[in-house]
Amino acid sequence: MKTLRVPFLFLSVLVLIGFGCKGLENTAERPSPYNGDEVLYRAELITTTSYDSMRDFVTWEKQWRPIINNRDVKHAADTVRAHGKEWIATAKRLRDSYKISPTQTNKDALNASLDVISQALAEALGYMSKYTTTKKV
Amino acid sequence: MGPEEIALALGVINLLRIIGPKIAEAVKSGQVPVEKQKEIRAAYDSLTTDMDAHFTGPEWEIEPDDAPIAEVPPKAPPA
């Protein structure tokens, strides 16, 4: 089941990422803070949304740990606790590099770091989904 | 359809309930308005300016697997 669920969730996150931007409003009267750069906007959108989701996940896991009673879930949350800041810091560093030099190489590196965050988020969403629909109390 | 398939279907439905509004918001308009861009920029600046503060708190502390649990929640975990 897990092999089916996680790819689906990951795909859903990719859908969110892929459709997360359909052009930025950017006119002389209403200038974009991103100068119309969708890559930068998307990077910041994913970073902030992922942080919110990671925080929600670790809070949820800690609050409901006795009910969940599954070490795999705790270990997934502990992975986020241990590496979440590092993931965000890496994404920020690569976002800064892209902003300074918007090359394809820097863009690919930025997207790769966002994929790492997205995969952790997909696992978190998977656990939250599973334990809020199938766990009987 | 067995119990696991039903559980998966319910899981998918619940997942869509969680992220569906975000996807809907993302695809409903042709362009991202400047106000929304500024909102994201402000959230990003807040997060990255003081990362330590954002990753501090009891929910971010890694506890041993066998650590005692302070209290038992009264009902099933919400989404």
Tab-separated table of C-alpha atoms in Angstrom:
chain	number	residue	atom	x	y	z
A	1	MET	CA	0.000	0.000	0.000
A	2	LYS	CA	2.759	2.406	0.920
A	3	THR	CA	4.343	1.983	-2.508
A	4	LEU	CA	1.064	3.075	-4.062
A	5	ARG	CA	0.230	5.848	-1.651
A	6	VAL	CA	3.501	7.734	-1.498
A	7	PRO	CA	3.943	8.144	-5.277
A	8	PHE	CA	0.372	9.392	-5.488
A	9	LEU	CA	0.994	11.913	-2.741
A	10	PHE	CA	4.261	12.950	-4.295
A	11	LEU	CA	2.464	13.392	-7.593
A	12	SER	CA	-0.127	15.548	-5.872
A	13	VAL	CA	2.578	17.753	-4.424
A	14	LEU	CA	4.172	17.993	-7.843
A	15	VAL	CA	0.803	19.054	-9.224
A	16	LEU	CA	0.697	21.784	-6.591
A	17	ILE	CA	4.200	22.804	-7.549
A	18	GLY	CA	3.569	22.581	-11.261
A	19	PHE	CA	0.406	24.643	-11.162
A	20	GLY	CA	1.610	26.874	-8.386
A	21	CYS	CA	2.259	29.698	-10.768
A	22	LYS	CA	0.515	30.788	-13.959
A	23	GLY	CA	2.295	34.062	-14.487
A	24	LEU	CA	2.959	36.970	-12.197
A	25	GLU	CA	1.207	40.305	-12.385
A	26	ASN	CA	3.947	42.788	-13.201
A	27	THR	CA	3.128	46.193	-14.643
A	28	ALA	CA	4.602	49.653	-14.336
A	29	GLU	CA	1.741	50.641	-12.052
A	30	ARG	CA	1.851	47.423	-10.046
A	31	PRO	CA	5.386	46.076	-10.121
A	32	SER	CA	6.059	42.533	-9.043
A	33	PRO	CA	8.383	42.116	-6.041
A	34	TYR	CA	9.900	39.278	-8.062
A	35	ASN	CA	10.287	41.359	-11.219
A	36	GLY	CA	8.045	38.788	-12.852
A	37	ASP	CA	10.457	35.905	-12.206
A	38	GLU	CA	8.201	32.891	-11.707
A	39	VAL	CA	11.047	30.631	-10.618
A	40	LEU	CA	11.844	32.877	-7.669
A	41	TYR	CA	8.194	33.220	-6.735
A	42	ARG	CA	7.638	29.475	-6.938
A	43	ALA	CA	10.731	28.787	-4.838
A	44	GLU	CA	9.559	31.095	-2.080
A	45	LEU	CA	5.990	29.806	-2.288
A	46	ILE	CA	7.103	26.186	-1.959
A	47	THR	CA	9.575	27.016	0.805
A	48	THR	CA	7.029	28.838	2.963
A	49	THR	CA	4.224	26.375	2.273
A	50	SER	CA	6.521	23.454	3.043
A	51	TYR	CA	7.651	25.031	6.304
A	52	ASP	CA	4.024	25.500	7.376
A	53	SER	CA	3.265	21.875	6.497
A	54	MET	CA	6.360	20.574	8.301
A	55	ARG	CA	5.445	22.553	11.413
A	56	ASP	CA	1.859	21.285	11.243
A	57	PHE	CA	3.133	17.710	10.882
A	58	VAL	CA	5.558	17.736	13.835
A	59	THR	CA	2.963	19.509	16.003
A	60	TRP	CA	0.296	16.990	15.013
A	61	GLU	CA	2.633	14.040	15.607
A	62	LYS	CA	3.662	15.258	19.062
A	63	GLN	CA	0.107	16.063	20.110
A	64	TRP	CA	-1.379	12.750	18.984
A	65	ARG	CA	1.594	10.417	19.533
A	66	PRO	CA	-0.236	8.248	22.110
A	67	ILE	CA	-3.134	7.683	19.741
A	68	ILE	CA	-1.012	7.164	16.648
A	69	ASN	CA	1.286	4.772	18.545
A	70	ASN	CA	3.507	4.088	15.546
A	71	ARG	CA	7.259	4.549	15.614
A	72	ASP	CA	7.444	4.928	11.835
A	73	VAL	CA	5.362	8.084	12.130
A	74	LYS	CA	7.505	9.375	14.995
A	75	HIS	CA	10.660	8.630	13.047
A	76	ALA	CA	9.279	10.466	10.009
A	77	ALA	CA	8.516	13.461	12.226
A	78	ASP	CA	11.961	13.198	13.830
A	79	THR	CA	13.521	13.296	10.365
A	80	VAL	CA	11.688	16.546	9.708
A	81	ARG	CA	12.770	17.845	13.140
A	82	ALA	CA	16.380	16.918	12.474
A	83	HIS	CA	16.644	18.129	8.886
A	84	GLY	CA	13.844	20.633	8.300
A	85	LYS	CA	15.954	23.681	9.048
A	86	GLU	CA	18.784	22.307	6.907
A	87	TRP	CA	16.375	21.733	3.989
A	88	ILE	CA	15.025	25.281	4.203
A	89	ALA	CA	18.531	26.716	4.558
A	90	THR	CA	19.693	24.780	1.493
A	91	ALA	CA	16.714	25.969	-0.534
A	92	LYS	CA	17.411	29.551	0.569
A	93	ARG	CA	21.077	29.298	-0.399
A	94	LEU	CA	20.216	27.909	-3.831
A	95	ARG	CA	17.431	30.455	-4.281
A	96	ASP	CA	19.947	33.209	-3.511
A	97	SER	CA	22.380	31.735	-6.035
A	98	TYR	CA	19.672	31.613	-8.673
A	99	LYS	CA	18.645	35.198	-7.922
A	100	ILE	CA	22.221	36.387	-8.425
A	101	SER	CA	22.824	34.216	-11.462
A	102	PRO	CA	19.638	32.799	-13.052
A	103	THR	CA	21.318	30.078	-15.082
A	104	GLN	CA	19.766	26.738	-15.967
A	105	THR	CA	22.290	24.983	-13.700
A	106	ASN	CA	21.294	27.099	-10.716
A	107	LYS	CA	17.638	26.658	-11.571
A	108	ASP	CA	18.039	22.870	-11.675
A	109	ALA	CA	19.874	22.852	-8.349
A	110	LEU	CA	17.140	24.977	-6.776
A	111	ASN	CA	14.419	22.684	-8.103
A	112	ALA	CA	16.303	19.630	-6.807
A	113	SER	CA	16.417	21.050	-3.298
A	114	LEU	CA	12.710	21.851	-3.456
A	115	ASP	CA	12.054	18.267	-4.557
A	116	VAL	CA	13.739	17.013	-1.365
A	117	ILE	CA	11.390	19.140	0.718
A	118	SER	CA	8.426	18.016	-1.362
A	119	GLN	CA	9.225	14.346	-0.803
A	120	ALA	CA	9.377	14.824	2.981
A	121	LEU	CA	6.133	16.738	2.772
A	122	ALA	CA	4.524	13.948	0.785
A	123	GLU	CA	5.464	11.413	3.461
A	124	ALA	CA	4.100	13.690	6.175
A	125	LEU	CA	0.843	14.202	4.302
A	126	GLY	CA	0.615	10.457	3.788
A	127	TYR	CA	0.814	9.747	7.502
A	128	MET	CA	-1.594	12.537	8.385
A	129	SER	CA	-4.014	11.278	5.776
A	130	LYS	CA	-3.745	7.658	6.898
A	131	TYR	CA	-4.134	8.309	10.593
A	132	THR	CA	-6.966	10.773	10.282
A	133	THR	CA	-9.111	8.437	8.217
A	134	THR	CA	-8.405	4.862	9.245
A	135	LYS	CA	-7.348	4.960	12.910
A	136	LYS	CA	-10.206	3.942	15.177
A	137	VAL	CA	-10.223	5.302	18.723
B	1	MET	CA	-12.744	-3.712	-2.907
B	2	GLY	CA	-10.925	-4.774	0.242
B	3	PRO	CA	-10.387	-2.866	3.486
B	4	GLU	CA	-6.974	-1.594	2.398
B	5	GLU	CA	-8.328	-0.257	-0.879
B	6	ILE	CA	-11.135	1.468	1.011
B	7	ALA	CA	-8.591	2.923	3.430
B	8	LEU	CA	-6.514	4.163	0.501
B	9	ALA	CA	-9.556	5.738	-1.120
B	10	LEU	CA	-10.444	7.461	2.145
B	11	GLY	CA	-6.848	8.579	2.485
B	12	VAL	CA	-6.879	10.060	-0.994
B	13	ILE	CA	-10.132	11.880	-0.265
B	14	ASN	CA	-8.721	13.270	2.945
B	15	LEU	CA	-5.518	14.305	1.218
B	16	LEU	CA	-7.475	16.173	-1.432
B	17	ARG	CA	-9.406	17.869	1.342
B	18	ILE	CA	-6.093	19.028	2.803
B	19	ILE	CA	-4.322	20.215	-0.328
B	20	GLY	CA	-7.296	20.660	-2.649
B	21	PRO	CA	-7.968	24.280	-1.655
B	22	LYS	CA	-4.330	25.162	-2.294
B	23	ILE	CA	-4.445	23.599	-5.747
B	24	ALA	CA	-7.763	25.289	-6.479
B	25	GLU	CA	-6.374	28.651	-5.412
B	26	ALA	CA	-3.318	28.104	-7.581
B	27	VAL	CA	-5.206	27.260	-10.763
B	28	LYS	CA	-8.264	29.499	-10.491
B	29	SER	CA	-6.650	32.684	-11.734
B	30	GLY	CA	-4.505	33.449	-14.739
B	31	GLN	CA	-1.984	35.584	-12.910
B	32	VAL	CA	-0.749	35.914	-9.367
B	33	PRO	CA	-1.743	39.375	-8.128
B	34	VAL	CA	0.913	41.637	-6.684
B	35	GLU	CA	-0.714	41.498	-3.267
B	36	LYS	CA	-0.322	37.724	-3.161
B	37	GLN	CA	3.283	38.029	-4.300
B	38	LYS	CA	3.982	40.497	-1.501
B	39	GLU	CA	2.333	38.157	0.981
B	40	ILE	CA	4.583	35.281	-0.074
B	41	ARG	CA	7.664	37.508	-0.026
B	42	ALA	CA	6.828	38.688	3.512
B	43	ALA	CA	6.329	35.115	4.733
B	44	TYR	CA	9.559	34.011	3.094
B	45	ASP	CA	11.540	36.910	4.560
B	46	SER	CA	10.116	36.201	7.997
B	47	LEU	CA	11.030	32.525	7.741
B	48	THR	CA	14.543	32.975	6.418
B	49	THR	CA	15.493	36.027	8.486
B	50	ASP	CA	15.147	34.179	11.774
B	51	MET	CA	15.207	30.465	11.062
B	52	ASP	CA	16.155	29.522	14.614
B	53	ALA	CA	12.939	31.018	15.969
B	54	HIS	CA	10.880	29.103	13.424
B	55	PHE	CA	12.451	25.773	14.355
B	56	THR	CA	12.335	26.236	18.116
B	57	GLY	CA	9.663	24.916	20.451
B	58	PRO	CA	8.531	21.673	22.029
B	59	GLU	CA	7.161	20.360	18.744
B	60	TRP	CA	10.667	20.537	17.249
B	61	GLU	CA	12.409	18.641	20.052
B	62	ILE	CA	13.407	15.066	19.293
B	63	GLU	CA	12.470	12.842	22.189
B	64	PRO	CA	13.530	9.239	22.813
B	65	ASP	CA	11.146	6.652	21.413
B	66	ASP	CA	10.370	5.412	24.910
B	67	ALA	CA	9.948	8.839	26.504
B	68	PRO	CA	6.946	9.109	28.830
B	69	ILE	CA	3.937	10.839	27.368
B	70	ALA	CA	2.554	13.697	29.398
B	71	GLU	CA	-1.097	13.453	28.515
B	72	VAL	CA	-3.441	11.512	26.307
B	73	PRO	CA	-5.530	13.495	23.818
B	74	PRO	CA	-9.266	13.026	24.269
B	75	LYS	CA	-10.211	12.135	20.701
B	76	ALA	CA	-8.973	11.094	17.295
B	77	PRO	CA	-6.331	13.273	15.634
B	78	PRO	CA	-7.814	15.941	13.404
B	79	ALA	CA	-6.604	16.585	9.916
